[in-house]
Amino acid sequence: MKRTVSLIAVLTLATTLASCGKIAGALVPPQTVENPAGLDGKVLAPSSPLTIESVRGTVSYSTAGSAFDDIKFPDNIPFGIRPHGVEFQAGFSEAVVMGACAAAAPATVAVTLKSLALEVGDAAGKASFINQPNVTFTLTRSAVAAGSATYAVSDTQVSLKATSAESDAFIKTLTEGGANQASLNATISADQNSLAGCTMSFKLRGVKVILSNFS
């Protein structure tokens, strides 16, 4: 009988603690991590020349060689509560077109971000998620030099949201296993076929990760 009572007490305590965690988690507002992995100001460099589609190409960035430590959760988040929602947000401050077409680069270009993929990894494994945001940025030419044209980019933000399972894997990678690496890969499409054969890079700004759905 004592054993049965003890088992019931343990199960009751476990259920109570789990319930407390869920209730407390619901009270935790979304938490914003500014400039994760030091991505602000980094350049998404061209992975391939632009090809006629209109014009389509790929750009990417990796922290390879500049690992960053596991993140620590604030002490004011109780009960070992963890987020199960992750959203990545970013904008661009500058775009640079390079190649033979740069001298006659158009005054404005509309560039659509067709897909965006974020991956993090450490010695224990990797986690990634990908979205097709189809967000369009307006590029306005600000300078032309030999072999390059620089553009200001409209103040538009792109959002990349992970599923609950992807979020859990992402958080696990960033909080366990030691030094981390991160990479960002995007497919872009421009509305000017005259850019075919050139490459295009983008400088990141306003990078943040929003953690939500705590429990």
Coordinates of C-alpha atoms in Angstrom, one line a residue:
M1 CA 0.0 0.0 0.0
K2 CA 2.8 2.4 0.9
R3 CA 4.4 1.8 -2.4
T4 CA 1.2 2.5 -4.3
V5 CA 0.7 5.7 -2.3
S6 CA 4.3 6.8 -3.0
L7 CA 3.9 6.2 -6.7
I8 CA 0.7 8.2 -6.8
A9 CA 2.4 11.0 -4.9
V10 CA 5.3 11.0 -7.4
L11 CA 2.9 11.0 -10.4
T12 CA 0.9 13.8 -8.8
L13 CA 4.0 15.9 -8.2
A14 CA 5.2 15.4 -11.7
T15 CA 1.8 16.4 -13.1
T16 CA 1.7 19.5 -10.9
L17 CA 5.2 20.6 -11.9
A18 CA 4.4 20.1 -15.6
S19 CA 1.2 22.1 -15.2
C20 CA 3.1 24.8 -13.4
G21 CA 5.7 24.9 -16.2
K22 CA 3.0 25.3 -18.8
I23 CA 1.2 28.0 -16.8
A24 CA 4.4 29.9 -16.2
G25 CA 5.5 29.5 -19.8
A26 CA 2.3 31.1 -21.0
L27 CA 3.2 34.2 -19.0
V28 CA 6.7 34.6 -20.6
P29 CA 6.5 37.1 -23.4
P30 CA 8.4 36.6 -26.7
Q31 CA 12.1 37.2 -26.1
T32 CA 14.2 39.0 -28.8
V33 CA 17.8 38.2 -29.3
E34 CA 19.5 41.1 -31.2
N35 CA 22.3 40.5 -33.7
P36 CA 22.5 36.7 -33.2
A37 CA 25.9 35.3 -34.1
G38 CA 27.1 38.8 -34.9
L39 CA 25.3 38.8 -38.3
D40 CA 24.6 42.5 -38.5
G41 CA 26.7 44.0 -41.2
K42 CA 27.8 40.7 -42.6
V43 CA 27.5 40.2 -46.4
L44 CA 25.5 37.6 -48.2
A45 CA 28.1 37.0 -50.9
P46 CA 27.1 35.6 -54.4
S47 CA 27.1 31.9 -54.7
S48 CA 26.5 32.0 -58.5
P49 CA 26.2 34.6 -61.3
L50 CA 22.7 35.9 -62.0
T51 CA 20.9 34.0 -64.8
I52 CA 17.9 35.0 -66.9
E53 CA 14.6 34.0 -65.3
S54 CA 13.9 37.3 -65.0
V55 CA 17.3 37.1 -63.3
R56 CA 17.9 34.5 -60.7
G57 CA 20.9 33.7 -58.4
T58 CA 22.0 32.6 -55.0
V59 CA 23.7 34.4 -52.1
S60 CA 25.1 33.0 -48.8
Y61 CA 27.0 33.7 -45.6
S62 CA 28.7 31.4 -43.2
T63 CA 30.4 32.0 -39.8
A64 CA 32.9 29.2 -40.6
G65 CA 36.1 30.1 -38.9
S66 CA 34.3 32.4 -36.4
A67 CA 32.5 30.1 -34.0
F68 CA 30.2 31.5 -31.3
D69 CA 29.5 30.1 -27.8
D70 CA 26.3 28.4 -26.7
I71 CA 23.6 30.9 -25.6
K72 CA 22.4 31.1 -22.0
F73 CA 18.8 31.7 -21.1
P74 CA 18.0 34.6 -18.7
D75 CA 17.8 33.7 -15.0
N76 CA 14.3 35.2 -14.8
I77 CA 12.8 32.3 -16.9
P78 CA 11.7 29.8 -14.3
F79 CA 11.0 26.1 -14.1
G80 CA 13.5 25.2 -16.9
I81 CA 11.0 26.7 -19.3
R82 CA 12.2 26.8 -22.9
P83 CA 10.9 28.3 -26.1
H84 CA 9.3 26.2 -28.8
G85 CA 9.0 28.9 -31.4
V86 CA 11.8 30.6 -33.3
E87 CA 11.5 33.4 -35.8
F88 CA 14.5 34.9 -37.7
Q89 CA 14.2 38.5 -39.0
A90 CA 16.6 40.5 -41.1
G91 CA 16.8 43.4 -43.5
F92 CA 19.5 44.7 -45.9
S93 CA 21.3 48.0 -45.9
E94 CA 23.2 47.7 -49.2
A95 CA 23.4 45.7 -52.4
V96 CA 26.4 45.6 -54.7
V97 CA 26.2 44.4 -58.4
M98 CA 29.6 43.3 -59.7
G99 CA 30.6 42.4 -63.3
A100 CA 30.6 43.7 -66.8
C101 CA 27.0 44.8 -66.6
A102 CA 27.7 47.2 -63.7
A103 CA 28.6 50.2 -65.8
A104 CA 25.1 50.2 -67.3
A105 CA 23.3 48.9 -64.2
P106 CA 19.7 50.2 -64.1
A107 CA 18.7 53.0 -61.7
T108 CA 16.3 50.7 -59.8
V109 CA 15.9 47.0 -59.5
A110 CA 13.2 45.0 -57.8
V111 CA 14.7 41.9 -56.1
T112 CA 12.5 39.1 -54.7
L113 CA 13.8 36.8 -52.0
K114 CA 12.4 33.5 -53.2
S115 CA 13.8 31.2 -50.5
L116 CA 15.8 31.7 -47.3
A117 CA 17.5 28.9 -45.3
L118 CA 19.2 29.2 -41.9
E119 CA 21.4 26.4 -40.4
V120 CA 23.2 26.1 -37.2
G121 CA 25.6 23.3 -36.1
D122 CA 28.0 22.2 -33.5
A123 CA 30.0 19.1 -32.7
A124 CA 26.8 17.2 -31.8
G125 CA 24.9 17.9 -34.9
K126 CA 22.9 20.4 -37.0
A127 CA 19.5 22.1 -37.2
S128 CA 18.0 24.0 -40.0
F129 CA 14.8 25.5 -41.4
I130 CA 13.8 27.1 -44.7
N131 CA 10.9 29.3 -45.9
Q132 CA 9.8 30.8 -49.2
P133 CA 9.1 34.4 -48.1
N134 CA 8.7 35.9 -51.6
V135 CA 9.4 39.3 -50.2
T136 CA 10.4 42.0 -52.7
F137 CA 13.0 44.7 -52.0
T138 CA 13.5 47.8 -54.1
L139 CA 17.1 48.6 -54.9
T140 CA 18.0 52.2 -55.8
R141 CA 21.4 52.9 -57.4
S142 CA 23.6 55.2 -55.3
A143 CA 27.1 54.8 -56.9
V144 CA 28.8 53.3 -59.9
A145 CA 32.5 52.4 -60.0
A146 CA 34.7 50.3 -62.2
G147 CA 33.1 46.9 -62.4
S148 CA 30.5 47.6 -59.6
A149 CA 27.3 49.4 -58.8
T150 CA 26.1 50.1 -55.3
Y151 CA 22.4 50.2 -54.3
A152 CA 20.5 51.3 -51.3
V153 CA 17.9 48.8 -50.3
S154 CA 14.3 49.6 -49.2
D155 CA 13.5 49.2 -45.5
T156 CA 11.9 45.9 -45.8
Q157 CA 12.1 43.0 -43.3
V158 CA 12.1 39.3 -44.1
S159 CA 10.8 36.8 -41.6
L160 CA 11.8 33.1 -41.4
K161 CA 9.7 31.0 -39.0
A162 CA 10.5 27.5 -37.8
T163 CA 8.0 24.8 -36.9
S164 CA 7.9 23.6 -33.3
A165 CA 10.1 20.6 -34.0
E166 CA 12.6 22.7 -36.0
S167 CA 12.6 25.2 -33.1
D168 CA 13.3 22.6 -30.5
A169 CA 16.3 21.2 -32.6
F170 CA 17.5 24.8 -33.2
I171 CA 17.4 25.7 -29.5
K172 CA 19.1 22.4 -28.5
T173 CA 21.9 23.1 -30.9
L174 CA 22.4 26.6 -29.7
T175 CA 22.3 25.8 -25.9
E176 CA 24.2 22.5 -25.8
G177 CA 27.2 20.9 -27.5
G178 CA 29.7 23.8 -27.4
A179 CA 30.9 26.2 -30.1
N180 CA 28.5 26.8 -32.9
Q181 CA 28.6 27.7 -36.6
A182 CA 25.8 29.3 -38.6
S183 CA 25.0 29.8 -42.3
L184 CA 22.4 31.7 -44.2
N185 CA 21.5 30.9 -47.9
A186 CA 19.1 32.6 -50.1
T187 CA 17.7 32.4 -53.7
I188 CA 17.0 35.8 -55.3
S189 CA 15.2 36.9 -58.4
A190 CA 15.6 40.4 -60.0
D191 CA 13.3 42.0 -62.6
Q192 CA 16.1 43.3 -64.8
N193 CA 17.5 40.8 -67.4
S194 CA 20.4 43.2 -68.1
L195 CA 22.0 42.0 -64.8
A196 CA 22.5 38.5 -66.2
G197 CA 26.1 37.4 -65.9
C198 CA 26.8 39.8 -63.0
T199 CA 26.8 38.9 -59.3
M200 CA 24.9 40.6 -56.5
S201 CA 25.7 40.7 -52.8
F202 CA 23.7 42.0 -49.8
K203 CA 24.7 43.5 -46.5
L204 CA 22.6 42.4 -43.5
R205 CA 21.0 44.8 -41.0
G206 CA 18.5 44.6 -38.2
V207 CA 19.1 40.9 -37.6
K208 CA 17.2 39.4 -34.7
V209 CA 15.8 36.1 -33.4
I210 CA 12.5 36.1 -31.6
L211 CA 11.9 33.2 -29.2
S212 CA 8.3 32.5 -28.3
N213 CA 5.8 29.7 -27.2
F214 CA 7.5 29.1 -23.9
S215 CA 6.5 26.0 -21.8

